[in-house]
Tab-separated table of C-alpha atoms in Angstrom:
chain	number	residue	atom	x	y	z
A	1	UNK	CA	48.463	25.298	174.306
A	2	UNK	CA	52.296	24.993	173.867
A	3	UNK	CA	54.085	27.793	171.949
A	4	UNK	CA	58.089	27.947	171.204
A	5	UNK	CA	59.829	31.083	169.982
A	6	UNK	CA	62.751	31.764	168.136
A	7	UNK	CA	63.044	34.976	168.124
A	8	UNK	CA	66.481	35.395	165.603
A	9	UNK	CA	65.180	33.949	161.765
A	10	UNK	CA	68.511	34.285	160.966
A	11	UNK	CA	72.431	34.638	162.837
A	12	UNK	CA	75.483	35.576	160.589
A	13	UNK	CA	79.284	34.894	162.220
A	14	UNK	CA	82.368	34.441	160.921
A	15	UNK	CA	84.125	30.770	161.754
A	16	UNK	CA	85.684	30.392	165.363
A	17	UNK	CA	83.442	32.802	166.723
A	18	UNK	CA	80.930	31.930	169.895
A	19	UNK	CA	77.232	32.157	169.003
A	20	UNK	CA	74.232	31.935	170.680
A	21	UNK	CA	70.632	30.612	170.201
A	22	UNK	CA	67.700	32.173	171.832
A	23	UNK	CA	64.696	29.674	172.518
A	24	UNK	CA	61.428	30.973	174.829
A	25	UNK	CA	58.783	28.310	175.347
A	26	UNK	CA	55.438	28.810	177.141
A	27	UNK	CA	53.481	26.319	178.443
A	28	UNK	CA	50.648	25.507	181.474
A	29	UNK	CA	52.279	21.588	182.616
A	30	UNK	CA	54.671	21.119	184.956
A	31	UNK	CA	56.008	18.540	183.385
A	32	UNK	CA	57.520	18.879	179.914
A	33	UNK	CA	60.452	18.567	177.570
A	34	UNK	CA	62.599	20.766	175.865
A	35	UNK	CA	64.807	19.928	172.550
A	36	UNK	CA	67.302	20.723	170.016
A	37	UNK	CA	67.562	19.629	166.766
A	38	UNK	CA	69.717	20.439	163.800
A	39	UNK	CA	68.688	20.418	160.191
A	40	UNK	CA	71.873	20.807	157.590
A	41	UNK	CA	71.460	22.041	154.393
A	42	UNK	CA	71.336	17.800	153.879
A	43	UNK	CA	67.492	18.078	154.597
A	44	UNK	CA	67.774	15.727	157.707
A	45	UNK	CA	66.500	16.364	161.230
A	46	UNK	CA	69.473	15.261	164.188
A	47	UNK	CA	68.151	15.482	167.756
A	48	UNK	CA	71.252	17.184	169.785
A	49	UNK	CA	69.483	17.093	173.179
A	50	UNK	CA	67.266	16.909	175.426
A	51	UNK	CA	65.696	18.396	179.021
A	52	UNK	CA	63.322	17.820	181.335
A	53	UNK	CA	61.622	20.404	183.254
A	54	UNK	CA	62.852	19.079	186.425
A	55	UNK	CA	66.605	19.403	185.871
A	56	UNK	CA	67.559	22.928	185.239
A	57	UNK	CA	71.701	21.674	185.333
A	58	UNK	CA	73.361	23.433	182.372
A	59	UNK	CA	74.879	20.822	179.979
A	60	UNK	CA	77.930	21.064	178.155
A	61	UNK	CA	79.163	18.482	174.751
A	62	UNK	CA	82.104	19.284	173.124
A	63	UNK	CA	81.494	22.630	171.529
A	64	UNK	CA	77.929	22.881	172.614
A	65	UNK	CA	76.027	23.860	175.482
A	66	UNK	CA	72.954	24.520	176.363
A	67	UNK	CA	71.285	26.891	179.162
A	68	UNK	CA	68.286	25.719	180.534
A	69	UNK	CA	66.429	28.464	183.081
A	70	UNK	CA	62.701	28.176	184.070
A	71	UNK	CA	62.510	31.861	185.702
A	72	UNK	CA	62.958	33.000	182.451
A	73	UNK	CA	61.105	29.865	180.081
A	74	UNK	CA	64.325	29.984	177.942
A	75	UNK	CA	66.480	26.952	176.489
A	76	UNK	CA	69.713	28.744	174.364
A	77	UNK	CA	71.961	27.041	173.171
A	78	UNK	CA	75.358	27.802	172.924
A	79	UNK	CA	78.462	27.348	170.085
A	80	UNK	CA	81.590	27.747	171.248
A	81	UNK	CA	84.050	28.685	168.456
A	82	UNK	CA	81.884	28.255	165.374
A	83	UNK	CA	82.648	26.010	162.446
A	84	UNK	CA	81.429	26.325	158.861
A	85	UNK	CA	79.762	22.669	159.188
A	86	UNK	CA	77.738	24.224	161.771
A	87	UNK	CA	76.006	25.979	159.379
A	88	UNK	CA	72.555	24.803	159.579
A	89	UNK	CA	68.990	25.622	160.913
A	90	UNK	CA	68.745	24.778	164.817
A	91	UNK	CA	64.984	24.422	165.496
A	92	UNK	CA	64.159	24.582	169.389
A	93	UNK	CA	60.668	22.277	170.385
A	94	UNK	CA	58.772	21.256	173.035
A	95	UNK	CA	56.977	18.499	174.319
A	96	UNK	CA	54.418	18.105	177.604
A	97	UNK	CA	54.514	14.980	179.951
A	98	UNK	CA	51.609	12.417	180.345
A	99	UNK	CA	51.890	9.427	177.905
A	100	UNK	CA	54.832	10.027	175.361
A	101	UNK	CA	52.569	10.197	172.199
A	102	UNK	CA	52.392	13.956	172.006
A	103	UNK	CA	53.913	15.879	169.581
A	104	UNK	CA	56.607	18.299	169.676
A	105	UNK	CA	55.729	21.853	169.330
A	106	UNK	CA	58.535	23.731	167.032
A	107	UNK	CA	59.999	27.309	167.042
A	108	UNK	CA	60.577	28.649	163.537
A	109	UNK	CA	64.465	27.942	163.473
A	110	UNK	CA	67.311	29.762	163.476
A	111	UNK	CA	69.275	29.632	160.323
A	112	UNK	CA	72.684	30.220	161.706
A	113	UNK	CA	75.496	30.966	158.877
A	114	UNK	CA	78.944	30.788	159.853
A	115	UNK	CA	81.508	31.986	157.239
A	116	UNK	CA	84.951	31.054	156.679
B	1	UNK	CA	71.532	0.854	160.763
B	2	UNK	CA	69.062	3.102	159.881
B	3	UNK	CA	66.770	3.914	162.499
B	4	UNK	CA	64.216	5.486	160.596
B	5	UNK	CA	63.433	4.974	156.911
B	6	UNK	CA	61.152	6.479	154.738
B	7	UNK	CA	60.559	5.828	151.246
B	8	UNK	CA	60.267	7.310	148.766
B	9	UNK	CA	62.860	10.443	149.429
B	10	UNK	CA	61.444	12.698	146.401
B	11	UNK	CA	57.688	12.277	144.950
B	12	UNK	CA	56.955	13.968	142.198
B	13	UNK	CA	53.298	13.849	140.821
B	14	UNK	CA	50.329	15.622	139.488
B	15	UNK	CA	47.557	17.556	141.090
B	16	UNK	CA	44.764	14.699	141.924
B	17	UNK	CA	46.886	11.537	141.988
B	18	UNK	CA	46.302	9.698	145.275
B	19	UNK	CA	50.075	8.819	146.309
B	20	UNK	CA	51.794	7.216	149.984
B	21	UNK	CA	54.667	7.445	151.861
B	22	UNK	CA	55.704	4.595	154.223
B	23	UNK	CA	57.843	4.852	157.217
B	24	UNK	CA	60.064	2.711	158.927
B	25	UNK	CA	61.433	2.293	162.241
B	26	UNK	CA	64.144	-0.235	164.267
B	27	UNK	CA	64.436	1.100	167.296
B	28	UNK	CA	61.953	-0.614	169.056
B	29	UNK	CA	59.304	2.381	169.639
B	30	UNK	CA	55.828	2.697	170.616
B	31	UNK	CA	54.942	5.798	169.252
B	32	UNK	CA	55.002	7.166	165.882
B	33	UNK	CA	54.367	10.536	164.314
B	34	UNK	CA	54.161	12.276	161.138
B	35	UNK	CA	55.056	16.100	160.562
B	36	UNK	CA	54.898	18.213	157.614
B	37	UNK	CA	57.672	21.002	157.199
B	38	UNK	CA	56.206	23.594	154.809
B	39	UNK	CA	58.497	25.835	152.355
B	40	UNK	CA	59.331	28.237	155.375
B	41	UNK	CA	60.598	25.147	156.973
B	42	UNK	CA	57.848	25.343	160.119
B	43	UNK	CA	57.685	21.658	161.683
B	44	UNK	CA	53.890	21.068	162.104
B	45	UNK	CA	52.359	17.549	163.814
B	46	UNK	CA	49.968	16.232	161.610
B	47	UNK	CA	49.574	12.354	163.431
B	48	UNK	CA	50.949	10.074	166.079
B	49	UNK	CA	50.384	7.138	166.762
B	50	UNK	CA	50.962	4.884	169.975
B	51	UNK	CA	50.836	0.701	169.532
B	52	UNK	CA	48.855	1.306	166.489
B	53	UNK	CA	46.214	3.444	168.073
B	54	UNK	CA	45.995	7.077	166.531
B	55	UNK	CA	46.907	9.544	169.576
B	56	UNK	CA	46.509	12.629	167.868
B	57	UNK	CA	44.879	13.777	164.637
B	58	UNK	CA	45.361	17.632	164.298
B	59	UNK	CA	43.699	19.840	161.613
B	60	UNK	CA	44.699	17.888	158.649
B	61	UNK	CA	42.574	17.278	155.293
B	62	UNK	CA	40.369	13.940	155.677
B	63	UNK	CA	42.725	13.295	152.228
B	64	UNK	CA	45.242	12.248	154.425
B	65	UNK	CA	44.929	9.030	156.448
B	66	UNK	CA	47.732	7.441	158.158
B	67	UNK	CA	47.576	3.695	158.392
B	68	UNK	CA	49.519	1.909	160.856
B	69	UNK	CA	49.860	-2.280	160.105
B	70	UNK	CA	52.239	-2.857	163.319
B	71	UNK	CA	54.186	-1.031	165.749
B	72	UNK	CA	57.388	-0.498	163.802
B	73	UNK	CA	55.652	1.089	160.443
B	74	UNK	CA	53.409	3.905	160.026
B	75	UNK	CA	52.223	4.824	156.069
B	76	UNK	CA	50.123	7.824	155.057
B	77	UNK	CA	48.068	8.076	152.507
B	78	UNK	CA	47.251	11.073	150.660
B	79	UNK	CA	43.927	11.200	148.251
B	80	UNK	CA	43.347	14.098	145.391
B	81	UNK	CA	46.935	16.007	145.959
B	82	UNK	CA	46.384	19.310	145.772
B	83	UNK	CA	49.211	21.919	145.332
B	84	UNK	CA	49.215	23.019	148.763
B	85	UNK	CA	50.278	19.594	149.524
B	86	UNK	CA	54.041	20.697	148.752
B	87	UNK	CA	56.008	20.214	151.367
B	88	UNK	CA	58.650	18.073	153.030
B	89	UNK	CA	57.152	14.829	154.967
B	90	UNK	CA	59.246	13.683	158.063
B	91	UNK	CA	58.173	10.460	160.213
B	92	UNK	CA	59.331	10.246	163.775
B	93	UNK	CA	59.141	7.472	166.374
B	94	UNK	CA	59.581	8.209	170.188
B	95	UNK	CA	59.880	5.279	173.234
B	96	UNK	CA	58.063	6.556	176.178
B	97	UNK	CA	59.925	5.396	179.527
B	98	UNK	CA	63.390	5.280	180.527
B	99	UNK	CA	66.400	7.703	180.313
B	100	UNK	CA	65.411	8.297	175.879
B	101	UNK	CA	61.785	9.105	177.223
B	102	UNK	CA	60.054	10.959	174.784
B	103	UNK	CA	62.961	11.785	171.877
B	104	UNK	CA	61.725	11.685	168.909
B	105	UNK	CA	64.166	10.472	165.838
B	106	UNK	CA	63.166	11.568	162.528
B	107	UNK	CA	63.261	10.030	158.939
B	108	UNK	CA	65.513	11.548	156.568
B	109	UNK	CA	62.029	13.207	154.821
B	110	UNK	CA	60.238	12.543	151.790
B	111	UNK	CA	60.019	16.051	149.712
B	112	UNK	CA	56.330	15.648	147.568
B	113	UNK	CA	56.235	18.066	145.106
B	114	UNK	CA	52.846	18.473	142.893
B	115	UNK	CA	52.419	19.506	139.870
């Protein structure tokens, strides 16, 4: 079975600061998927990105980036100077190779609060 | 363009009412899924289905039965709504092959509250 944690329920910062998600996955396949995805206060789900487990390069999109390292099973993800529209919950998930109809496995979220 | 539509967005109704969502998609996919996101927000897989054949079924009520005409719309069904039943509904379609392999988009949700 497929498990995702997310350890931090909730992150606090104050605007223009850098902030970090923490995202552990476990799983037995070799070959699997890791995502982001961001759900404003809006209600909607936005996919931000996505990894397979054969391609451990670091990525980097405008203010985001993401840290992807097997030795450790972790996927953080990365906000460089914060802004109060990134105020939202960041949900880290999981997926395993071999057809494309499974489903993703969720963390918990991360509600991540950046003040002005 | 939306990509994925769902309808309705709220649902308000009483405890034993059967009611349905349908879902939408435009983007071509094979494979469609619907979640639940309970009032903690977890994201749980409920069905998926891939060229109208149901892929998974995890622990969910026999109340609920998805229903899939074609490949672009999947509906579900719910029978006797309980209160439990609360909860946001997202659909989500996914393309396996090629660079997009495996992303799943979501609907914007349909919130059912019961009463």
């Amino acid at each position: 079975a497929q498990k995702v944690t997310q350890a931090q329920t909730e992150i606090s910062v104050v605007e223009k600061e850098d902030v970090t998600l923490d995202c552990v996955y476990e799983t037995r396949d070799t070959t699997y998927y890791l995502f982001w995805y961001k759900q404003p206060p809006s209600g909607e789900l936005v996919f931000l990105i996505r990894r397979n487990s054969f391609d451990e390069q670091n990525e980097i999109s405008g203010r985001y980036s993401w840290n992807f390292q097997k030795s450790t099973s972790s996927f953080n993800f990365t906000i460089t100077a914060s802004q109060v529209v990134d105020s939202a919950v960041y949900f880290c998930a999981l997926s395993v190779g071999g057809g494309g109809a499974d489903g993703l496995t969720f963390g918990k979220g991360t509600h991540l609060i950046i003040q002005p | 363009d939306t990509a994925v539509s769902q309808t309705p967005k709220y649902l308000v109704t009483q405890m034993g009412n059967d009611k349905s969502i349908k879902c939408e998609q435009n983007l071509g996919h094979d494979t469609m899924y619907w979640y639940k996101q309970d009032s903690k927000k977890f994201l749980k897989i409920m069905f998926s289905y891939n060229n109208k054949e149901l892929i998974i079924n995890e622990t969910v009520p026999n109340r609920f039965s998805p229903k899939s005409p074609d490949k672009a719309h999947l509906n579900l069904h719910i029978n006797s709504l309980e209160l439990g039943d609360s909860a946001v509904y997202f659909c989500a379609s996914s393309q396996w092959g090629g660079e997009d392999t495996d992303t799943q988009y979501f609907g914007p949700g349909t919130r059912l509250t019961v009463l």
